[in-house]
Amino acid sequence: AYATGKAETITQYPIDKLTHIIYSFLKIQNDTLTFHNEGQENTVRQLVALKKTYPQLKIMVSVGGWGGCSFCSNLFASAQHRQNFAKTTATLFKQYGIDGLDLDWEYPAIEGYPGHKYDSADKNNFTELIKALRQELGNDRLLTFAAGGFVKYLEQSVDWDAVMPLVDFVNLMTYDLVGGYATVTGHHTPLHDYQPGQESTSRCVNWLLDKKVPAGKLIIGAAMYARVWENVADINNGLYQAGKFKRGVAYSGFKKYFSDTPGFKYYWDSMARAPYYYNASLKLFATFDDRRSIQEKTGFIRNKGLGGIMFWELAQDLKEDGLIEEMSKRLR
């Protein structure tokens, strides 16, 4: 689980079903990993304390995120900064009992958040950063990264041969594959693709398996939220039609938004193995994960021998009988 917010919120969810909580996001000040404020420091202390009750649980922290890595290209171009970052990270983890780091640089060597610097040298600098972190963290701490779930990232951002032996696993962001800038609707977190240029979970995973990345180190991503488009014509139930991104809806709010608003009808794309809603009267289209798509994804994990499933993010699920419960039931 990627998780944000306070420990009081996080602990309201089924922690016993989780293997890792990746608390997001700490900050990098100059080249030192640190907390944003005292409240965040206290949250991490409380999360680490959960391990007494849930011995299976690992508490990790993440840096970066969408919009959170504006400085990464410049900072990690310096060997000195990489070394300092690695050393301060190791020191922080020992002090607070944190189990590992998840790097969420979006994205090395290719365009990510609009206006953020990227450079072809990022790819090698990312490798060198991983090397420095592994050396300082040793083998007792977890080192992972969040990867774009689309082919351009797979091809251009990471030296998979060099990086994967050094990390414990990779969190594949196989969601937002049709993002907020898209002017045509589609599935944002589909299991399969079937149109030219379409991205999907299976396309991402198969690309990596073809590169001989160990299946057990691949963690696929699920979305605890829908993406809604507006001004979508009533053609093909709104799927693959022109539209404008309107908003996200947390899974915990699906009933209120989709069931209580007149006109939404549920559809299942049997080729993508993905659900969607369309509202013909309001011309709204929505793409998301639900129990059915999670069942498909967990079956895929079993068939491919993958390492598991992660999601963004914990506080968007239902506190009881939500998608976490479905994942846990299917994978255990």
Short mmCIF file of C-alpha atoms in Angstrom, two decimals:
data_model
loop_
_atom_site.label_atom_id
_atom_site.label_comp_id
_atom_site.label_asym_id
_atom_site.label_seq_id
_atom_site.Cartn_x
_atom_site.Cartn_y
_atom_site.Cartn_z
CA ALA A 1 0.00 0.00 0.00
CA TYR A 2 1.13 3.48 -0.84
CA ALA A 3 -0.24 5.63 1.97
CA THR A 4 -0.44 9.32 2.74
CA GLY A 5 -1.87 11.24 5.68
CA LYS A 6 -1.73 10.66 9.40
CA ALA A 7 -1.19 7.36 11.20
CA GLU A 8 -4.67 7.65 12.77
CA THR A 9 -6.15 7.51 9.27
CA ILE A 10 -3.86 4.76 7.96
CA THR A 11 -4.59 2.46 10.91
CA GLN A 12 -8.34 2.51 10.15
CA TYR A 13 -7.69 0.19 7.19
CA PRO A 14 -7.06 -3.60 7.21
CA ILE A 15 -3.34 -3.45 8.07
CA ASP A 16 -3.32 -7.19 8.73
CA LYS A 17 -3.83 -7.76 4.98
CA LEU A 18 -0.78 -5.69 3.96
CA THR A 19 2.84 -6.75 3.58
CA HIS A 20 4.31 -3.25 3.07
CA ILE A 21 3.17 0.29 3.78
CA ILE A 22 5.04 2.78 1.60
CA TYR A 23 4.55 6.10 3.35
CA SER A 24 4.51 8.94 0.83
CA PHE A 25 6.28 11.30 0.55
CA LEU A 26 9.31 12.39 2.59
CA LYS A 27 11.35 15.28 1.25
CA ILE A 28 14.90 15.80 0.10
CA GLN A 29 16.40 18.98 1.54
CA ASN A 30 19.58 19.90 -0.32
CA ASP A 31 20.72 16.25 -0.67
CA THR A 32 19.44 14.90 2.64
CA LEU A 33 16.38 12.72 3.20
CA THR A 34 14.20 14.26 5.90
CA PHE A 35 10.66 14.87 7.08
CA HIS A 36 8.45 17.70 5.91
CA ASN A 37 7.49 18.54 9.49
CA GLU A 38 7.17 17.19 13.01
CA GLY A 39 3.74 15.72 12.26
CA GLN A 40 5.18 13.57 9.48
CA GLU A 41 7.99 12.44 11.77
CA ASN A 42 5.44 11.37 14.37
CA THR A 43 3.42 9.51 11.73
CA VAL A 44 6.48 7.48 10.71
CA ARG A 45 7.21 6.64 14.37
CA GLN A 46 3.60 5.42 14.78
CA LEU A 47 3.74 3.37 11.59
CA VAL A 48 7.00 1.69 12.63
CA ALA A 49 5.37 0.87 15.97
CA LEU A 50 2.67 -1.08 14.09
CA LYS A 51 5.22 -3.81 13.42
CA LYS A 52 4.88 -4.97 17.03
CA THR A 53 1.24 -5.85 16.33
CA TYR A 54 1.75 -6.90 12.70
CA PRO A 55 5.11 -8.68 12.47
CA GLN A 56 4.61 -9.37 8.76
CA LEU A 57 4.55 -5.64 8.01
CA LYS A 58 7.39 -3.63 6.48
CA ILE A 59 7.33 0.16 6.78
CA MET A 60 8.96 1.95 3.87
CA VAL A 61 9.10 5.60 2.84
CA SER A 62 8.93 7.08 -0.63
CA VAL A 63 10.39 10.21 -2.22
CA GLY A 64 9.34 11.98 -5.38
CA GLY A 65 5.95 11.32 -6.89
CA TRP A 66 4.10 13.10 -9.67
CA GLY A 67 5.20 16.71 -9.36
CA GLY A 68 7.63 15.91 -6.55
CA CYS A 69 10.89 15.38 -8.43
CA SER A 70 11.59 18.74 -10.08
CA PHE A 71 15.17 18.71 -8.76
CA CYS A 72 15.95 15.02 -9.32
CA SER A 73 17.67 15.34 -12.69
CA ASN A 74 20.14 17.97 -11.43
CA LEU A 75 20.57 16.58 -7.93
CA PHE A 76 21.30 12.99 -8.89
CA ALA A 77 23.68 14.02 -11.68
CA SER A 78 26.26 14.66 -8.95
CA ALA A 79 28.16 11.71 -7.47
CA GLN A 80 28.66 13.70 -4.26
CA HIS A 81 24.93 14.41 -3.91
CA ARG A 82 24.07 10.77 -4.63
CA GLN A 83 26.50 9.66 -1.93
CA ASN A 84 25.19 12.16 0.61
CA PHE A 85 21.61 11.18 -0.13
CA ALA A 86 22.46 7.50 0.32
CA LYS A 87 24.33 8.09 3.58
CA THR A 88 21.62 10.30 5.13
CA THR A 89 18.97 7.80 4.09
CA ALA A 90 20.80 4.96 5.81
CA THR A 91 21.26 7.09 8.95
CA LEU A 92 17.58 8.06 9.03
CA PHE A 93 16.46 4.45 8.64
CA LYS A 94 18.63 3.26 11.52
CA GLN A 95 17.39 6.06 13.74
CA TYR A 96 13.69 5.43 13.12
CA GLY A 97 13.60 1.70 12.33
CA ILE A 98 12.38 2.25 8.77
CA ASP A 99 12.60 -0.87 6.60
CA GLY A 100 13.29 0.60 3.17
CA LEU A 101 13.14 3.26 0.48
CA ASP A 102 10.95 3.49 -2.60
CA LEU A 103 12.26 5.88 -5.27
CA ASP A 104 9.48 7.55 -7.23
CA TRP A 105 11.32 9.63 -9.84
CA GLU A 106 8.76 10.50 -12.52
CA TYR A 107 10.67 10.16 -14.82
CA PRO A 108 14.37 9.69 -15.60
CA ALA A 109 15.34 10.66 -19.18
CA ILE A 110 11.78 11.30 -20.43
CA GLU A 111 9.18 13.99 -19.84
CA GLY A 112 7.16 13.64 -16.65
CA TYR A 113 5.48 16.47 -14.80
CA PRO A 114 5.21 19.48 -17.16
CA GLY A 115 8.21 21.75 -16.86
CA HIS A 116 10.38 19.38 -14.83
CA LYS A 117 13.89 18.90 -16.16
CA TYR A 118 14.85 15.58 -17.73
CA ASP A 119 18.01 14.55 -19.56
CA SER A 120 19.32 11.48 -21.37
CA ALA A 121 22.02 11.22 -18.67
CA ASP A 122 19.28 10.54 -16.08
CA LYS A 123 19.18 6.88 -17.06
CA ASN A 124 22.77 6.23 -16.02
CA ASN A 125 22.48 8.56 -13.01
CA PHE A 126 19.50 6.54 -11.80
CA THR A 127 21.64 3.39 -11.97
CA GLU A 128 24.43 5.09 -10.04
CA LEU A 129 21.93 6.31 -7.45
CA ILE A 130 20.64 2.76 -6.95
CA LYS A 131 24.23 1.51 -6.58
CA ALA A 132 25.03 4.16 -3.95
CA LEU A 133 21.86 3.43 -2.00
CA ARG A 134 22.39 -0.32 -2.01
CA GLN A 135 25.96 0.12 -0.81
CA GLU A 136 24.90 2.35 2.11
CA LEU A 137 21.69 0.49 3.01
CA GLY A 138 23.30 -2.94 2.88
CA ASN A 139 21.11 -5.98 2.35
CA ASP A 140 19.05 -5.58 5.52
CA ARG A 141 17.02 -2.67 4.14
CA LEU A 142 14.59 -2.77 1.22
CA LEU A 143 15.29 -0.74 -1.91
CA THR A 144 12.55 -0.42 -4.53
CA PHE A 145 11.34 2.04 -7.13
CA ALA A 146 8.10 3.05 -8.77
CA ALA A 147 8.21 2.59 -12.55
CA GLY A 148 6.03 4.03 -15.27
CA GLY A 149 3.81 1.27 -16.62
CA PHE A 150 4.18 2.36 -20.25
CA VAL A 151 6.59 1.31 -22.98
CA LYS A 152 8.43 4.63 -23.44
CA TYR A 153 9.49 4.55 -19.79
CA LEU A 154 10.46 0.88 -20.01
CA GLU A 155 12.61 1.52 -23.06
CA GLN A 156 14.28 4.81 -22.13
CA SER A 157 14.29 5.50 -18.39
CA VAL A 158 15.97 2.51 -16.72
CA ASP A 159 18.91 0.19 -17.37
CA TRP A 160 17.03 -2.91 -16.26
CA ASP A 161 20.03 -5.25 -16.50
CA ALA A 162 22.03 -3.05 -14.13
CA VAL A 163 19.30 -2.00 -11.72
CA MET A 164 17.16 -5.08 -11.08
CA PRO A 165 19.86 -7.20 -9.37
CA LEU A 166 20.25 -4.36 -6.83
CA VAL A 167 16.60 -3.77 -5.91
CA ASP A 168 14.17 -5.97 -4.00
CA PHE A 169 11.25 -5.29 -6.33
CA VAL A 170 9.77 -2.70 -8.69
CA ASN A 171 6.32 -1.15 -8.28
CA LEU A 172 4.83 -0.93 -11.78
CA MET A 173 2.46 2.02 -12.01
CA THR A 174 0.07 0.22 -14.35
CA TYR A 175 -2.54 2.92 -13.82
CA ASP A 176 -2.98 6.41 -15.26
CA LEU A 177 -2.11 4.74 -18.57
CA VAL A 178 -4.72 7.11 -19.99
CA GLY A 179 -3.94 10.22 -17.98
CA GLY A 180 -5.47 13.58 -17.19
CA TYR A 181 -4.03 15.21 -20.31
CA ALA A 182 -5.64 12.70 -22.66
CA THR A 183 -8.34 14.07 -24.97
CA VAL A 184 -9.70 10.62 -25.81
CA THR A 185 -11.22 8.25 -23.25
CA GLY A 186 -9.87 4.77 -22.55
CA HIS A 187 -9.02 2.39 -19.74
CA HIS A 188 -6.53 3.91 -17.33
CA THR A 189 -5.63 0.62 -15.62
CA PRO A 190 -6.44 -2.24 -18.04
CA LEU A 191 -5.06 -5.74 -17.73
CA HIS A 192 -4.76 -6.25 -21.50
CA ASP A 193 -4.37 -4.07 -24.59
CA TYR A 194 -5.91 -4.81 -27.98
CA GLN A 195 -5.53 -1.61 -30.01
CA PRO A 196 -2.41 -0.14 -31.68
CA GLY A 197 -0.40 2.00 -29.27
CA GLN A 198 -2.48 0.98 -26.27
CA GLU A 199 -0.75 0.46 -22.92
CA SER A 200 -1.70 -2.22 -20.40
CA THR A 201 -0.54 -4.19 -17.39
CA SER A 202 0.22 -7.30 -19.44
CA ARG A 203 2.13 -5.32 -22.07
CA CYS A 204 4.33 -3.79 -19.36
CA VAL A 205 4.90 -7.10 -17.55
CA ASN A 206 5.60 -9.08 -20.72
CA TRP A 207 8.11 -6.46 -21.88
CA LEU A 208 10.02 -6.87 -18.61
CA LEU A 209 9.80 -10.67 -18.62
CA ASP A 210 11.23 -10.61 -22.15
CA LYS A 211 14.14 -8.61 -20.69
CA LYS A 212 14.67 -11.49 -18.22
CA VAL A 213 13.61 -9.41 -15.22
CA PRO A 214 12.71 -11.94 -12.45
CA ALA A 215 8.93 -12.36 -12.28
CA GLY A 216 9.03 -12.40 -8.48
CA LYS A 217 10.40 -8.84 -8.43
CA LEU A 218 7.50 -7.44 -10.46
CA ILE A 219 4.65 -5.85 -8.49
CA ILE A 220 1.75 -4.68 -10.64
CA GLY A 221 -0.31 -1.64 -9.76
CA ALA A 222 -4.02 -1.15 -9.13
CA ALA A 223 -5.96 2.09 -8.77
CA MET A 224 -8.15 2.92 -5.80
CA TYR A 225 -9.82 5.63 -7.87
CA ALA A 226 -11.73 6.30 -11.07
CA ARG A 227 -10.88 8.86 -13.73
CA VAL A 228 -13.90 10.68 -15.13
CA TRP A 229 -14.16 12.43 -18.51
CA GLU A 230 -16.87 14.90 -19.53
CA ASN A 231 -18.39 15.94 -22.88
CA VAL A 232 -18.10 12.36 -24.14
CA ALA A 233 -20.37 11.43 -27.08
CA ASP A 234 -22.81 8.54 -26.77
CA ILE A 235 -20.84 6.31 -29.16
CA ASN A 236 -19.50 2.89 -28.09
CA ASN A 237 -20.79 3.69 -24.58
CA GLY A 238 -18.25 6.51 -24.40
CA LEU A 239 -15.21 4.25 -24.79
CA TYR A 240 -12.40 5.59 -27.04
CA GLN A 241 -14.28 8.85 -27.66
CA ALA A 242 -13.18 12.48 -27.48
CA GLY A 243 -13.63 14.10 -24.10
CA LYS A 244 -12.05 16.22 -21.40
CA PHE A 245 -10.74 14.98 -18.07
CA LYS A 246 -13.09 16.12 -15.31
CA ARG A 247 -12.05 14.61 -11.98
CA GLY A 248 -10.97 11.60 -9.96
CA VAL A 249 -13.30 9.66 -7.65
CA ALA A 250 -11.97 7.56 -4.75
CA TYR A 251 -13.18 3.94 -4.62
CA SER A 252 -14.75 4.75 -1.25
CA GLY A 253 -16.92 7.30 -3.06
CA PHE A 254 -18.06 5.09 -5.96
CA LYS A 255 -21.48 4.35 -4.52
CA LYS A 256 -22.28 8.00 -3.95
CA TYR A 257 -20.92 9.19 -7.29
CA PHE A 258 -21.97 6.40 -9.66
CA SER A 259 -24.95 4.72 -7.99
CA ASP A 260 -26.64 7.81 -6.55
CA THR A 261 -26.21 9.91 -9.70
CA PRO A 262 -28.96 9.01 -12.20
CA GLY A 263 -27.86 7.67 -15.57
CA PHE A 264 -24.59 5.80 -14.96
CA LYS A 265 -24.49 2.34 -16.51
CA TYR A 266 -21.78 -0.25 -15.83
CA TYR A 267 -19.91 -1.97 -18.68
CA TRP A 268 -17.21 -4.65 -18.85
CA ASP A 269 -14.60 -4.76 -21.62
CA SER A 270 -13.94 -8.48 -22.01
CA MET A 271 -10.77 -7.93 -24.07
CA ALA A 272 -9.13 -5.37 -21.75
CA ARG A 273 -10.58 -7.19 -18.69
CA ALA A 274 -11.52 -3.76 -17.39
CA PRO A 275 -14.73 -2.06 -16.21
CA TYR A 276 -16.12 1.35 -17.09
CA TYR A 277 -19.17 3.52 -16.53
CA TYR A 278 -20.98 5.71 -19.03
CA ASN A 279 -23.70 8.24 -18.40
CA ALA A 280 -25.43 9.07 -21.69
CA SER A 281 -27.56 11.89 -20.31
CA LEU A 282 -24.64 13.67 -18.62
CA LYS A 283 -22.08 12.56 -21.24
CA LEU A 284 -19.69 11.30 -18.54
CA PHE A 285 -17.26 8.37 -18.94
CA ALA A 286 -15.35 6.72 -16.06
CA THR A 287 -12.48 4.20 -15.98
CA PHE A 288 -11.39 2.41 -12.79
CA ASP A 289 -10.54 -0.82 -10.96
CA ASP A 290 -13.19 -2.79 -9.09
CA ARG A 291 -13.58 -6.24 -7.54
CA ARG A 292 -13.93 -7.90 -10.91
CA SER A 293 -10.80 -6.34 -12.41
CA ILE A 294 -8.85 -7.07 -9.22
CA GLN A 295 -9.86 -10.73 -9.55
CA GLU A 296 -8.48 -10.68 -13.11
CA LYS A 297 -5.26 -9.01 -12.02
CA THR A 298 -4.64 -11.38 -9.12
CA GLY A 299 -5.23 -14.32 -11.46
CA PHE A 300 -2.66 -12.81 -13.82
CA ILE A 301 -0.18 -12.49 -10.94
CA ARG A 302 -0.61 -16.16 -10.10
CA ASN A 303 -0.30 -17.29 -13.71
CA LYS A 304 2.88 -15.29 -14.29
CA GLY A 305 4.43 -15.97 -10.88
CA LEU A 306 4.70 -12.26 -10.12
CA GLY A 307 5.62 -10.79 -6.75
CA GLY A 308 2.26 -9.24 -5.92
CA ILE A 309 0.07 -6.17 -6.28
CA MET A 310 0.33 -2.63 -4.94
CA PHE A 311 -1.97 0.35 -5.24
CA TRP A 312 -2.31 4.09 -4.98
CA GLU A 313 -3.55 4.73 -2.36
CA LEU A 314 -4.73 3.35 0.95
CA ALA A 315 -7.08 6.13 2.10
CA GLN A 316 -9.14 5.84 -1.10
CA ASP A 317 -10.30 2.29 -0.34
CA LEU A 318 -13.25 1.35 1.83
CA LYS A 319 -12.25 0.83 5.44
CA GLU A 320 -14.07 -2.51 5.45
CA ASP A 321 -14.70 -5.04 2.69
CA GLY A 322 -12.91 -3.01 0.04
CA LEU A 323 -10.41 -3.79 -2.70
CA ILE A 324 -7.64 -4.64 -0.23
CA GLU A 325 -9.82 -7.46 1.11
CA GLU A 326 -10.39 -8.68 -2.45
CA MET A 327 -6.66 -8.64 -3.24
CA SER A 328 -5.78 -10.44 -0.03
CA LYS A 329 -8.47 -13.08 -0.46
CA ARG A 330 -7.39 -13.85 -4.04
CA LEU A 331 -3.64 -13.86 -3.46
CA ARG A 332 -3.54 -15.77 -0.19
#
